[in-house]
Coordinates of C-alpha atoms in Angstrom, one line a residue:
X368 CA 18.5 -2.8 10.5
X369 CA 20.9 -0.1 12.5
X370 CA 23.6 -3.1 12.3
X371 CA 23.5 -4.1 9.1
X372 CA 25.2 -2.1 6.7
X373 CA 22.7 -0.7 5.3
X374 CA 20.0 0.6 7.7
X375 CA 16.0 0.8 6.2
X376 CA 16.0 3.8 6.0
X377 CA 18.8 4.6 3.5
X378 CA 17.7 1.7 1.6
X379 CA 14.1 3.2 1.2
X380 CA 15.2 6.8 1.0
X381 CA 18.2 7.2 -0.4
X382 CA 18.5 5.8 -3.4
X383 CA 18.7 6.6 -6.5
X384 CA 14.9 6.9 -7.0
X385 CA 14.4 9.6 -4.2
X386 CA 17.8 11.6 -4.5
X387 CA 20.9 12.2 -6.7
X388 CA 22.8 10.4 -4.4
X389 CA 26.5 11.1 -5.5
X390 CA 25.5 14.8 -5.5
X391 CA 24.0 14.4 -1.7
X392 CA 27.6 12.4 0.0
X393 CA 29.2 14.8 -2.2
X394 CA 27.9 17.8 -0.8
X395 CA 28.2 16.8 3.1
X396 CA 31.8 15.8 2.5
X397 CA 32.4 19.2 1.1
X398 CA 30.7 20.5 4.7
X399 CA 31.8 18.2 6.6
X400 CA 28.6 16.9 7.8
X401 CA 29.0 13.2 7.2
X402 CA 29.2 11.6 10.9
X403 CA 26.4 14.2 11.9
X404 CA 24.1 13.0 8.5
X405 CA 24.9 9.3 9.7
X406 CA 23.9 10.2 13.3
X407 CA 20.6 11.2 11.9
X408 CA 19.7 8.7 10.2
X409 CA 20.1 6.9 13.3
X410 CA 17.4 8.9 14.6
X411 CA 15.3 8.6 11.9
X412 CA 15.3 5.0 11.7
X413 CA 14.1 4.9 15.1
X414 CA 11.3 6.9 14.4
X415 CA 10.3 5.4 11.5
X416 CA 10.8 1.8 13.2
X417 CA 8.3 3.6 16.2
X418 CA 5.7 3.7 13.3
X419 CA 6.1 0.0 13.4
X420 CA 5.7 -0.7 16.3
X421 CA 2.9 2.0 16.7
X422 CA 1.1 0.1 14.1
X423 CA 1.6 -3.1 15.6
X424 CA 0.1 -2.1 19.5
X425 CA -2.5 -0.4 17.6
X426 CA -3.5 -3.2 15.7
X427 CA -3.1 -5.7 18.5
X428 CA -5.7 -3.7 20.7
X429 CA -8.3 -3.1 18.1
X430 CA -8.2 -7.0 17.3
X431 CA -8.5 -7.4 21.2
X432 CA -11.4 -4.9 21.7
X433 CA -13.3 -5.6 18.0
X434 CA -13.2 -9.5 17.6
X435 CA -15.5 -11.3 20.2
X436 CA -16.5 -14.2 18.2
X437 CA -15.6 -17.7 17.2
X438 CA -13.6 -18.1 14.3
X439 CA -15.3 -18.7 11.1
X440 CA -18.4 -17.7 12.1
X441 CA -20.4 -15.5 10.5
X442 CA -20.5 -12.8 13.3
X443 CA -16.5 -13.3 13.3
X444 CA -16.6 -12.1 9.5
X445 CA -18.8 -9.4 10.3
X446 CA -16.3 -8.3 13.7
X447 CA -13.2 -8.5 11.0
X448 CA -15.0 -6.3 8.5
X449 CA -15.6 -4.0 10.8
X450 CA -12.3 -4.0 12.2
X451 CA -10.8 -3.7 8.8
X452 CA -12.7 -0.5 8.2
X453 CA -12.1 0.8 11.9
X454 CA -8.2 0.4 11.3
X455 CA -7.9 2.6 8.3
X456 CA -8.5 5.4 10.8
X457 CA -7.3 4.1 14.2
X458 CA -4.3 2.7 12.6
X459 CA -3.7 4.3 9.1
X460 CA -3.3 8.0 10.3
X461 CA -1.2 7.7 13.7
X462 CA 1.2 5.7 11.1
X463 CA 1.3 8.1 8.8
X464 CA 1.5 11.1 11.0
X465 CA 4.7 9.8 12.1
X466 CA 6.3 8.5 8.7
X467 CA 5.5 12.2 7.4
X468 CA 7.2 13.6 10.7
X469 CA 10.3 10.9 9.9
X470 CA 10.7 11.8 5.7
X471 CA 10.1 15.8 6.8
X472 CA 13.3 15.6 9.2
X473 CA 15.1 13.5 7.1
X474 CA 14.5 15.9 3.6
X475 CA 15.2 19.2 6.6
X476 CA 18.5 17.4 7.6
X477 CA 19.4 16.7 4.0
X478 CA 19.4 20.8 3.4
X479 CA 20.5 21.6 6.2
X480 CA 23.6 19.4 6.3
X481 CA 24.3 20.2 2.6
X482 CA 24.0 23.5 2.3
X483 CA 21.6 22.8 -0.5
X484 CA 17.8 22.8 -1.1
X485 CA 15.9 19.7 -1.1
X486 CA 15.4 20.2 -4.8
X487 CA 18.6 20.6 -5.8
X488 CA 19.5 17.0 -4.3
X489 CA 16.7 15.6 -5.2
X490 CA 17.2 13.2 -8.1
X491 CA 16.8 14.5 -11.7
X492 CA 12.7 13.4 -12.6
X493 CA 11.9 14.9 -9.3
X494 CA 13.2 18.4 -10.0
X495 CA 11.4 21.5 -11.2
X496 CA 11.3 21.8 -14.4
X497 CA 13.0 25.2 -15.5
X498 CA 10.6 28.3 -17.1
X499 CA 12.1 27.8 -20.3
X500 CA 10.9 24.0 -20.7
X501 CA 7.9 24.9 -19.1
X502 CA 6.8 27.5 -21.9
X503 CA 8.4 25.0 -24.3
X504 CA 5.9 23.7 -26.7
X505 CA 5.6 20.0 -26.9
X506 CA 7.0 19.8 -30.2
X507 CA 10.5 21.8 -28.8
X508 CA 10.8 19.7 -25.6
X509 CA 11.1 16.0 -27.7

């Protein structure tokens, strides 16, 4: 996706849902930072393309070492259960260790490169909510 215009993972992580975007290209503009946020996310698409192909090896060699038996049989159902179960753990956290590593670096090179905390680019429904609408009553905040 690194030559398309619009690499995965700006489309998955910054949008509109994640981040107040105009806010974010506003900020590293100001600083200066665009080419080195772009070069980044360069890096970070690797990484989270690595999970990828992580997952797929992964998967590949638990099929190879887990499923012995002859399709459709019932000790071929009983190998895929198994394998199913097995891949949560063999598969499931490697992947996730690294897409947590990959959104960490991206959300650490979003405040670093702006200047600004994470919060304060983060879009509007993901913000903290300020002390005095916290001690709002319910009533006062509608």
């Amino acid at each position: 996706s690194l030559k398309t215009p619009f690499p995965l993972i700006k489309k998955l992580m910054l949008s509109e849902a994640v981040f107040d975007v105009e806010r974010l290209w506003n900020a590293l503009r100001g600083k200066g930072n665009v080419e080195r946020f772009e070069k980044r996310l360069v890096g970070l698409t690797w990484g989270f393309a690595s999970s990828m192909f992580v997952s797929s090896v992964l998967n590949y060699f638990l099929a190879k070492m887990m499923l012995r038996s002859d399709e459709g049989s019932a000790e071929y159902a009983a190998e895929l259960g198994k394998m199913t179960g097995l891949s949560n753990v063999v598969i499931l956290v490697p992947v996730m260790a690294i897409m947590i590593f990959v959104f960490n670096a991206l959300f650490k090179a979003v405040s670093e490169l702006t200047g600004l905390e994470i919060e304060e680019v983060l879009a509007a429904r993901h913000r903290k909510k300020s002390d005095e609408e916290k001690t709002a009553s319910p009533s006062e905040v509608e």
